[in-house]
Coordinates of C-alpha atoms in Angstrom, one line a residue:
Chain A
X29 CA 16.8 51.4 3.3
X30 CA 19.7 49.3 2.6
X31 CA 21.0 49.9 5.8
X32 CA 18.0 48.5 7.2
X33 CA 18.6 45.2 5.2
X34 CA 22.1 44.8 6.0
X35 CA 21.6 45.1 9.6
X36 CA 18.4 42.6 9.3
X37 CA 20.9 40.7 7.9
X38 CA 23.5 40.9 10.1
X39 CA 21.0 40.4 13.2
X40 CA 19.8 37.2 11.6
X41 CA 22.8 35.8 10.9
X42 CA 24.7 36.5 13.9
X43 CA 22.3 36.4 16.7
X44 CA 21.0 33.1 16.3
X45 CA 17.7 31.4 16.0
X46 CA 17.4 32.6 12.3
X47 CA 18.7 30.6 8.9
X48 CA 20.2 27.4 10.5
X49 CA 17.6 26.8 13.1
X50 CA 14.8 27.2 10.4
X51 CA 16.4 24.4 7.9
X52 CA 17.1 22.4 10.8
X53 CA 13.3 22.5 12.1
X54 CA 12.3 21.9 8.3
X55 CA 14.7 18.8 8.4
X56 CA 12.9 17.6 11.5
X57 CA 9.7 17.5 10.4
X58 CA 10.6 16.2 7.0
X59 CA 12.8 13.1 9.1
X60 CA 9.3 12.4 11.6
X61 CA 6.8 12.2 8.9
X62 CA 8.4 8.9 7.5
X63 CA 7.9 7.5 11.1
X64 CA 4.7 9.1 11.3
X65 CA 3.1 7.2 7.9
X66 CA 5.6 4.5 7.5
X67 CA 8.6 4.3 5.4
X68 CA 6.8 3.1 2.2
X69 CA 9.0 5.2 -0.6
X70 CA 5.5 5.3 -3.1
X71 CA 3.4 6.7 -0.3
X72 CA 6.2 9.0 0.4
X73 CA 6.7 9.9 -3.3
X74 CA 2.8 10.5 -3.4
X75 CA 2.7 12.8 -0.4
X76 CA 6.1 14.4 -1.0
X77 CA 5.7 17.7 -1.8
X78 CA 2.7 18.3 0.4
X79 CA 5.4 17.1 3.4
X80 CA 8.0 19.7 2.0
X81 CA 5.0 22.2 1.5
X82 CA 3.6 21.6 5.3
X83 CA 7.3 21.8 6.6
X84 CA 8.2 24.8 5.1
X85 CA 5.2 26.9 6.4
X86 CA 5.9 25.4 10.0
X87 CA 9.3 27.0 9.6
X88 CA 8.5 30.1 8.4
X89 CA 6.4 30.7 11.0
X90 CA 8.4 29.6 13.6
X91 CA 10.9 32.6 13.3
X92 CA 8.4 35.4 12.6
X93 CA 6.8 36.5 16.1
X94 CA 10.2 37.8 16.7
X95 CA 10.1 39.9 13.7
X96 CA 8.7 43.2 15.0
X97 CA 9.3 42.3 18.9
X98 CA 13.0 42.6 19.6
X99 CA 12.7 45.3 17.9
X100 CA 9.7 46.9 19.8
X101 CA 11.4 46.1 23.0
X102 CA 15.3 47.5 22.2
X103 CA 12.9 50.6 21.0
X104 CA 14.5 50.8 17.5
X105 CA 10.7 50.3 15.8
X106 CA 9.7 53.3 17.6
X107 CA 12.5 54.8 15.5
X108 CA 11.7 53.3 11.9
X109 CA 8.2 54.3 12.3
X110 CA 9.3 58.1 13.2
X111 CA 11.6 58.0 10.8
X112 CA 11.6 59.7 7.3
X113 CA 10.9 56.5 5.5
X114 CA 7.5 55.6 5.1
X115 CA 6.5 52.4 7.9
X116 CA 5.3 50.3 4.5
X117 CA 8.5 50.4 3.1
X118 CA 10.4 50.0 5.9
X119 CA 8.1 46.4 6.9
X120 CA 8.8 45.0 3.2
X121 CA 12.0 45.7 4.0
X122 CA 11.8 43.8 7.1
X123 CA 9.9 41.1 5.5
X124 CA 12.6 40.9 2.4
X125 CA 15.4 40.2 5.1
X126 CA 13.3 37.2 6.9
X127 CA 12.8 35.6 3.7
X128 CA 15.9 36.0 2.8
X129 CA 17.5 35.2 5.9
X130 CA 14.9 31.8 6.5
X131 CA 12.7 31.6 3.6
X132 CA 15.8 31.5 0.9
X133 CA 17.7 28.7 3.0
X134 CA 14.6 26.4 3.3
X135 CA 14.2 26.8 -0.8
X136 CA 17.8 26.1 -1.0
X137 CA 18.0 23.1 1.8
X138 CA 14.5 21.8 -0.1
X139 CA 15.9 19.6 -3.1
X140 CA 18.4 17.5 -0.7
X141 CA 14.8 17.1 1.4
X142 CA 13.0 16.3 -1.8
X143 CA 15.7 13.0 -2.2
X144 CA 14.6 11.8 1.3
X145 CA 10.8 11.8 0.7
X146 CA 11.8 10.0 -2.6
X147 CA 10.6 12.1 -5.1
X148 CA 11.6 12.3 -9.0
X149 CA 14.4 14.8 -10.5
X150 CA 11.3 16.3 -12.6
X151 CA 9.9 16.5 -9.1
X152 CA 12.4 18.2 -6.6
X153 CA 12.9 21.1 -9.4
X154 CA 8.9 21.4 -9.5
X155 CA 8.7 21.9 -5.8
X156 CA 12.0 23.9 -5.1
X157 CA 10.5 26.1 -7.8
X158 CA 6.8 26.3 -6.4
X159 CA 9.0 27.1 -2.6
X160 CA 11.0 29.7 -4.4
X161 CA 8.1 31.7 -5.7
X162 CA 5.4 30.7 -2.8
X163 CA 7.3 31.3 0.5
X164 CA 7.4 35.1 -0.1
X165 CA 3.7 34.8 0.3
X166 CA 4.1 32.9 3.9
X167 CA 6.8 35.7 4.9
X168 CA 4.4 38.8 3.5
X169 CA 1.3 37.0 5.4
X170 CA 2.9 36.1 8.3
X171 CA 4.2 39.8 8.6
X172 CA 0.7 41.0 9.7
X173 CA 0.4 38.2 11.8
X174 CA 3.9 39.5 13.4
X175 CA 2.5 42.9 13.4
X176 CA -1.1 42.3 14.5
X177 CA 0.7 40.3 17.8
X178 CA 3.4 42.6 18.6
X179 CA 2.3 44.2 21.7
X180 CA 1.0 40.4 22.9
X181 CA 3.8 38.9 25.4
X182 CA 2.9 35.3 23.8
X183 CA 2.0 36.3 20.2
X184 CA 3.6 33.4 19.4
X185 CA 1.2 30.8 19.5
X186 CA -1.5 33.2 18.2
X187 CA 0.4 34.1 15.2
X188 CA 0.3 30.8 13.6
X189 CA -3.6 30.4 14.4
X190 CA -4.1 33.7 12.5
X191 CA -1.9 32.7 9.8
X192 CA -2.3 29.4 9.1
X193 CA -6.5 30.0 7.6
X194 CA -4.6 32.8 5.0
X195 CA -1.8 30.8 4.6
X196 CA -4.1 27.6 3.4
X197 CA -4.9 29.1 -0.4
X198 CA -1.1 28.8 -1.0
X199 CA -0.2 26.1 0.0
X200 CA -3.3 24.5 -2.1
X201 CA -1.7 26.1 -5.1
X202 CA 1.8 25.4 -4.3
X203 CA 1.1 21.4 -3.6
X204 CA -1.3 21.6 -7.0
X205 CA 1.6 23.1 -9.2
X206 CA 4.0 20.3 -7.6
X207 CA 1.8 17.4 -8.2
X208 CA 0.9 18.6 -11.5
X209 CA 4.2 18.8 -12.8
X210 CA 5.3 15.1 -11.4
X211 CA 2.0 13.0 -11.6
X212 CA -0.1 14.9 -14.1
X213 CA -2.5 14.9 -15.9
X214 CA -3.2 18.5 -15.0
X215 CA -0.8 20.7 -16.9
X216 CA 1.5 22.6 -14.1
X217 CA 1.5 26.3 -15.6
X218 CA -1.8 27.2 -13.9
X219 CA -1.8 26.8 -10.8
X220 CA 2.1 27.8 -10.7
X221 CA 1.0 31.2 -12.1
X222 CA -1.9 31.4 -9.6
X223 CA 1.0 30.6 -7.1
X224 CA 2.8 33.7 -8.6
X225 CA -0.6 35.7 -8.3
X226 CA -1.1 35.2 -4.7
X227 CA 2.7 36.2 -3.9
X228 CA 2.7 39.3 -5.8
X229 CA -0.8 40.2 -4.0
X230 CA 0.7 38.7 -0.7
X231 CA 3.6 41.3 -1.2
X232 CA 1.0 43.8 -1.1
X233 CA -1.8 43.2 1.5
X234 CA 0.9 42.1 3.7
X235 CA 2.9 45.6 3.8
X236 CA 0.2 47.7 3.7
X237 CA -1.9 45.8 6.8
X238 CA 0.8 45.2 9.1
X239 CA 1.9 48.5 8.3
X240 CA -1.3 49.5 9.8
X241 CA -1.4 46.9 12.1
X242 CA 2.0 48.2 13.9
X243 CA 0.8 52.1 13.8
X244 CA -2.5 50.9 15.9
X245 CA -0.5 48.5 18.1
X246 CA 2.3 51.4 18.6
X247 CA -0.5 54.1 19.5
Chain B
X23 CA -26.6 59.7 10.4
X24 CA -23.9 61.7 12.7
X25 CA -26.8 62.3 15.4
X26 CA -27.6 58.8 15.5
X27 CA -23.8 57.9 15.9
X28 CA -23.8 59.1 19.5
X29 CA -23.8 56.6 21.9
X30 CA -26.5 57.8 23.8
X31 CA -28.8 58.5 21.2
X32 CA -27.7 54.6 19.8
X33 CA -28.7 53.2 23.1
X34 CA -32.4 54.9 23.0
X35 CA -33.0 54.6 19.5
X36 CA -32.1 51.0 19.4
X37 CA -34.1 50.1 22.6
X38 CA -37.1 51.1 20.6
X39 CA -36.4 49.5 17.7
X40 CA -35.6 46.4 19.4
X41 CA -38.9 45.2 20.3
X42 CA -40.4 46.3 16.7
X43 CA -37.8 43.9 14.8
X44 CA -37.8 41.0 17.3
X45 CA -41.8 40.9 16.6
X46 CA -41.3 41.5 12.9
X47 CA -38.7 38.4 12.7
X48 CA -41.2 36.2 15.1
X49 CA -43.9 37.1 12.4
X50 CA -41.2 36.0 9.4
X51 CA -40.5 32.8 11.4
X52 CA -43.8 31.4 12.1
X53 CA -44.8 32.5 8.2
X54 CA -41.5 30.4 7.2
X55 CA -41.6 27.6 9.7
X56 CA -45.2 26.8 7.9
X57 CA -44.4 27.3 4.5
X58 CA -41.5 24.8 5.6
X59 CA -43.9 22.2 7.3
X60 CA -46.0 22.3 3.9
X61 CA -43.6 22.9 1.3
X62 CA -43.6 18.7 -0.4
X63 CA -41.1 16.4 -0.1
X64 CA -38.1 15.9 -2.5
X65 CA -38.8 13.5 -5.1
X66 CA -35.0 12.4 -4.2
X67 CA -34.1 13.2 -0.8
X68 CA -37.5 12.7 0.7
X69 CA -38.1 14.9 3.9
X70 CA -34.3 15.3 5.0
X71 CA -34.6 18.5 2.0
X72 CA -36.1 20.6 4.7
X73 CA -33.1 21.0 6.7
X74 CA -32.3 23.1 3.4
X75 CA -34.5 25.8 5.2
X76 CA -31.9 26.4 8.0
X77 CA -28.6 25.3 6.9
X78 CA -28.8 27.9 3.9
X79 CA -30.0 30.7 5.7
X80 CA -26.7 30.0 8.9
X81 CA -24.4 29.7 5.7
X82 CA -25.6 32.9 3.8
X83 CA -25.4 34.5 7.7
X84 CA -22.2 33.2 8.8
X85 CA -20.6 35.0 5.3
X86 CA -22.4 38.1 6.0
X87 CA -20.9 38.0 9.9
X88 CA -18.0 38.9 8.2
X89 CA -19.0 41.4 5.9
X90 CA -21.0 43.5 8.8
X91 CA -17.7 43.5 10.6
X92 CA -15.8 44.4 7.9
X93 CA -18.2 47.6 7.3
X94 CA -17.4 48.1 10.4
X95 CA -14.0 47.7 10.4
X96 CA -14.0 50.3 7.9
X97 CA -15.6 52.3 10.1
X98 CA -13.1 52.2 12.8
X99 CA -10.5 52.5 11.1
X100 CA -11.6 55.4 8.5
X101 CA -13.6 57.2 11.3
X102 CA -12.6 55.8 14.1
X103 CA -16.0 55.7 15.8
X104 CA -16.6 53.6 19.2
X105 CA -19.8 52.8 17.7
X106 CA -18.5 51.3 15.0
X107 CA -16.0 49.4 17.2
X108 CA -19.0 47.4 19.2
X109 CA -20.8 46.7 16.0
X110 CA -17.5 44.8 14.8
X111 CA -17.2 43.1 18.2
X112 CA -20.7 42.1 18.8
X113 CA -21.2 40.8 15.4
X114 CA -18.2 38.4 15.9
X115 CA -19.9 35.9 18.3
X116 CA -22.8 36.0 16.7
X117 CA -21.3 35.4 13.4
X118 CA -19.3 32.9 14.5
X119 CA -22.3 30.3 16.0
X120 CA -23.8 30.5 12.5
X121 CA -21.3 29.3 10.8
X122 CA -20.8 27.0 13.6
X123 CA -24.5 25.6 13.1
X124 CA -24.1 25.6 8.8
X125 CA -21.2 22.8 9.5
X126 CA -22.7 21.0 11.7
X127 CA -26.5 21.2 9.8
X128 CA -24.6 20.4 6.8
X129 CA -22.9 17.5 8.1
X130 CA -26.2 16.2 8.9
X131 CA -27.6 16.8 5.8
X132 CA -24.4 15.5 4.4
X133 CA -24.6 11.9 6.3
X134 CA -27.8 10.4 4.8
X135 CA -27.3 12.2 1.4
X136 CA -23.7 11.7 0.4
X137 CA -22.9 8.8 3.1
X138 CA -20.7 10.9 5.2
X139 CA -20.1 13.3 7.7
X140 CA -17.3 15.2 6.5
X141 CA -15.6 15.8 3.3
X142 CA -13.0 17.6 1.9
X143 CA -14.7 19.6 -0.4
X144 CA -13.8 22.8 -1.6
X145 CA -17.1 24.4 -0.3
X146 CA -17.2 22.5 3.1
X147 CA -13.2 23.3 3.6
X148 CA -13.8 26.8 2.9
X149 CA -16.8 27.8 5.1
X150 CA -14.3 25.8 8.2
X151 CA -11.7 28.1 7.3
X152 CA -13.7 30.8 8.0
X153 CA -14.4 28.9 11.5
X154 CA -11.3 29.0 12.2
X155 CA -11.3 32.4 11.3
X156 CA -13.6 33.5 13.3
X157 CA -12.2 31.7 16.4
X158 CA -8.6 33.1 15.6
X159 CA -10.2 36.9 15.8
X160 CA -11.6 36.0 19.1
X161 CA -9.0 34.6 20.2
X162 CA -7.0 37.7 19.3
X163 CA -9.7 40.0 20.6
X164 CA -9.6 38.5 23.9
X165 CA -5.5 38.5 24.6
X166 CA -5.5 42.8 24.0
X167 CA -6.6 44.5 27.0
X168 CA -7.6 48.2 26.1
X169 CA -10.6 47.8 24.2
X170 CA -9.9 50.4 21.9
X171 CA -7.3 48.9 20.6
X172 CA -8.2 45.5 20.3
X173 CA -11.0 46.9 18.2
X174 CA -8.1 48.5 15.7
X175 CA -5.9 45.6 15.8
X176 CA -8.9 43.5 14.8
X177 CA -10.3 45.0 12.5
X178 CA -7.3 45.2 10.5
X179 CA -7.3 41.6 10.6
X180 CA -11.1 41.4 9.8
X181 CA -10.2 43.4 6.3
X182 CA -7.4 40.8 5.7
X183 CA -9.6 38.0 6.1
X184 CA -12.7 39.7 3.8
X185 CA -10.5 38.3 0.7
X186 CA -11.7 35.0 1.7
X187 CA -15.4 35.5 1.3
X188 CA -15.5 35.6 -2.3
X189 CA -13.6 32.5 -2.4
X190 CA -16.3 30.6 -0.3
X191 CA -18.8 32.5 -2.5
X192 CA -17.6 31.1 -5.8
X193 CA -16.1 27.7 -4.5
X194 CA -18.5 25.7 -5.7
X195 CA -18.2 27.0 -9.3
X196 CA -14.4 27.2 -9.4
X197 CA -14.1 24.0 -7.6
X198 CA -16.6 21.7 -8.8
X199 CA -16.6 19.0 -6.2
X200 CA -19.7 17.2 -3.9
X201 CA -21.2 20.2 -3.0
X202 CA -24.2 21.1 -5.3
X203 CA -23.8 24.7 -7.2
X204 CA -25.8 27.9 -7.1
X205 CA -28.8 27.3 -7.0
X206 CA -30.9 30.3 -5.7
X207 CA -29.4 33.3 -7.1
X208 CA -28.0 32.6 -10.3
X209 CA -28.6 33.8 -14.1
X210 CA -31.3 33.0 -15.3
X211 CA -33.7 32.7 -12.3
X212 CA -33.9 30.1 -9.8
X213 CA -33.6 26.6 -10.3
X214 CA -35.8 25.2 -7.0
X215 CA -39.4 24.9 -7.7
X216 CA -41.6 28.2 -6.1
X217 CA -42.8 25.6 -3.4
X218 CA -39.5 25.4 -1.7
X219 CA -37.8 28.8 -2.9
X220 CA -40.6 31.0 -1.0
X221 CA -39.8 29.1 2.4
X222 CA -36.3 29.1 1.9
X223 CA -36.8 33.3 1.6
X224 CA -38.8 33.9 4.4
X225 CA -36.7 32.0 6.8
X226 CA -33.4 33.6 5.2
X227 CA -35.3 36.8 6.0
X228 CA -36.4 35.6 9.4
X229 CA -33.0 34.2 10.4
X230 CA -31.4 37.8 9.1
X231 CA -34.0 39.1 11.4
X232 CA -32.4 37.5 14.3
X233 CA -29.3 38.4 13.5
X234 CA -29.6 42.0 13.7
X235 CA -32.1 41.6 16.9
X236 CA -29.2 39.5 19.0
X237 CA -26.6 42.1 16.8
X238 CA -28.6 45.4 18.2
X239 CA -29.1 43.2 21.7
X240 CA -25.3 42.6 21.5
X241 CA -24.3 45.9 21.1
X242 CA -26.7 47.8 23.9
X243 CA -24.6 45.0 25.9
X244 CA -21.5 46.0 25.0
X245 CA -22.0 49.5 25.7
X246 CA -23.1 48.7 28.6
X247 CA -20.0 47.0 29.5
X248 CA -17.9 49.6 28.5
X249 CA -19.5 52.6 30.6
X250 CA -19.3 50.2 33.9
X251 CA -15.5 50.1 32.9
X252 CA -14.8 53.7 32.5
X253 CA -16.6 54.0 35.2
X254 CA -14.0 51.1 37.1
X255 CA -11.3 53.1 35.8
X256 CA -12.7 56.5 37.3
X257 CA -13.7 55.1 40.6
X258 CA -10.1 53.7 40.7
X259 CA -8.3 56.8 39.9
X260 CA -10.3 58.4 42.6
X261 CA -12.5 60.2 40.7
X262 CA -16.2 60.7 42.3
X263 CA -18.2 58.6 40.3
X264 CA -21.3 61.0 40.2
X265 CA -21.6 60.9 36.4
X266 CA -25.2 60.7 34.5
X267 CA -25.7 57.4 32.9
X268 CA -25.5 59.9 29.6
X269 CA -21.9 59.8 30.1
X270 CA -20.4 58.8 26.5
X271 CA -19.1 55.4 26.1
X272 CA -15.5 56.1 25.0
X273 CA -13.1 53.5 26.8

């Protein structure tokens, strides 16, 4: 199992189109909304961690259609689903290396975004919080995305439209949290925990589905 | 249950039933259209409360779309039955229009009661979700060639997406924005007056009565479809194509 992370890792890292292209797509749509609403720094303070919010689940699933296809077409999924590890397992695994390989970077990249769009200290450690705990819940969701779309030669496209309708109750939750904890007069706790909810429950629908998804798309 | 399973026997049983439930829901609709015509006026909204007796009926419908496919996604997956793979394809389309007509009642309703056509609501939001749900399971339906599979890949996707419809169910009482509450079944008993309720029933009942007719229609169709394939696919691998029209409909 470890194995398999480190060399998730090591693919991501070294064969490009993984953590740097990711922050620098996040950056990009962070730099064009300005342009696209005007460079008023209230607006921008108002709508800030909805930008950061909609930026972050754009790059997140930008990388993931190549999650299971490189390695359905080198063959080496045929061999992680023969193999003695159970497929689940070996897809959480999977999904644990993207996040950590895009999802962690974007988290980390978000607080030097949060200064751009304006927004209070109070508020970039309120949305770098609600990223850290919320994008595991894009990753796990887009993974059956991934998996439904694996055999597709332009899954690509189709993958965010299947997404983006599951991904919706999170990112309501993880804007709510942020805008709770920087305008009020909603306290923050509750819809940060429901955040935590919908990750932990993300975590599980999303191995157990794709895993199924990728044993009927394998067949 | 097992004997009825069978394609074959599907296919003859349901072109008998077919007629008997399209004249039942004709029946139901020309009992509901009445009570609609007489049912009185609403002391606020005037006579622009009797689009109530469609748009409720295509919301409860569009929900329950999704829950007959995801029965039968359980189905396909659990038992892996070709039967159960039409009635989770044919019930997509179908599913789909109804909650393409509640939005679009609804935002006709919604103009001359609340002054606009759209709003961001939680209820509204929620039932367009599962639009675009909807769309994005055809959509995926139609890029996987082998029907067999498309139907597993699918339904997988159709039991991910049954975690929305409780959250449309309850919307308007965890969210409580524009859209009015429960109204119909709630504790307590009913809060519309018996004048309007029994309409509102016999049309759900009618429209649900349409929905399984085009469903069963929609399904004969499919099975259809699939037979002339196989028999494509024989006829192309050079196989004589001599077979009864019993032939099973596996694809």
């Amino acid at each position: 199992m470890s194995a398999l992370l480190v060399r998730e890792l090591r693919l991501a890292v070294r064969a490009g189109g993984g953590a740097p292209v990711g922050v620098v797509f996040f950056l990009a749509v962070v730099t064009v909304v300005p342009f696209g609403v005007g460079p008023d720094l209230n607006l921008l303070a108002r709508i800030g961690p909805a930008i950061l919010w909609l930026g972050a689940l754009l790059a997140t699933l930008l990388g993931l259609d190549r999650l299971f296809q490189a390695d359905l077409d080198d063959g080496s999924l045929d061999l992680i689903h023969l193999g003695p590890v159970p497929l689940e397992l070996a897809v959480a695994v999977k999904a644990l290396a993207h996040w950590i390989a895009t999802g962690l970077p974007l988290v980390v990249a978000a607080p030097l975004l949060g200064l751009f769009v304006n927004l209070p200290a109070s508020g970039i450690g309120a949305v770098t919080l609600t990223l850290l705990v919320g994008t595991p819940a894009l990753t796990f969701l887009g993974t059956i995305g991934a998996a439904l779309t694996v055999a597709l030669r332009r899954g690509g496209l189709l993958l965010s439209i299947l997404i983006l309708p599951l991904a919706i109750p999170v990112l309501i939750f993880g804007v709510a949290a942020a805008n709770a904890a920087i305008a009020g007069p909603m306290p923050f706790l509750p819809p940060f925990l429901l955040l935590c909810a919908m990750t932990l429950f993300s975590i599980v629908l999303g191995t157990v589905a794709s895993a199924w998804a990728l044993r009927f798309g394998l067949e | 249950m097992w004997k009825i399973a069978n394609p074959t026997v599907f296919m003859g049983l349901a072109g008998r039933i077919l007629p008997w439930l399209a004249g039942v829901t004709l029946v139901l609709f020309a009992i509901g259209i009445y009570g609609s015509v007489i049912a009185p006026d609403d002391y606020q909204q005037g006579a622009t409360v009797k689009i109530m007796f469609i748009h409720v009926p295509f919301a409860w419908l569009g929900m329950a779309g999704w829950m007959v496919m995801s029965a039968s996604a359980i189905g396909v997956l659990v038992w892996r039955h070709p039967l159960a793979e039409v009635a989770m394809k044919a019930a997509a389309p179908i599913g789909a229009t109804f909650t393409l007509l509640c939005l679009v009642t609804g935002s006709l309703w919604g103009q001359p009661m609340w002054g606009t056509w759209w709003v961001w609501d939680a209820r509204l939001t929620s039932v367009l979700v599962l639009f675009l749900m909807y769309l994005a399971l055809l959509a995926l339906w139609h890029s996987v060639e082998d029907p067999g599979r498309a139907a597993k890949i699918c339904a997988v996707l159709v039991l991910v997406g049954a975690v929305n419809i409780p959250i449309i169910k309850f919307s308007v009482e965890w969210w409580y924005t524009l859209h009015q509450g429960e109204s119909v079944f709630r504790m307590g008993g009913s809060t519309i007056d018996a004048s309007m309720l029994w309409p509102l029933l016999v049309m759900a009942l009618a429209f649900t009565g349409l929905f399984f007719t085009l469903h069963l229609m929609a399904m004969r169709a499919e099975i259809l479809r699939r037979r002339i394939r196989t028999m494509r696919l024989m006829a192309a691998a050079g196989v004589a194509t001599t077979m009864a029209p019993a032939m099973p409909a596996e694809a």
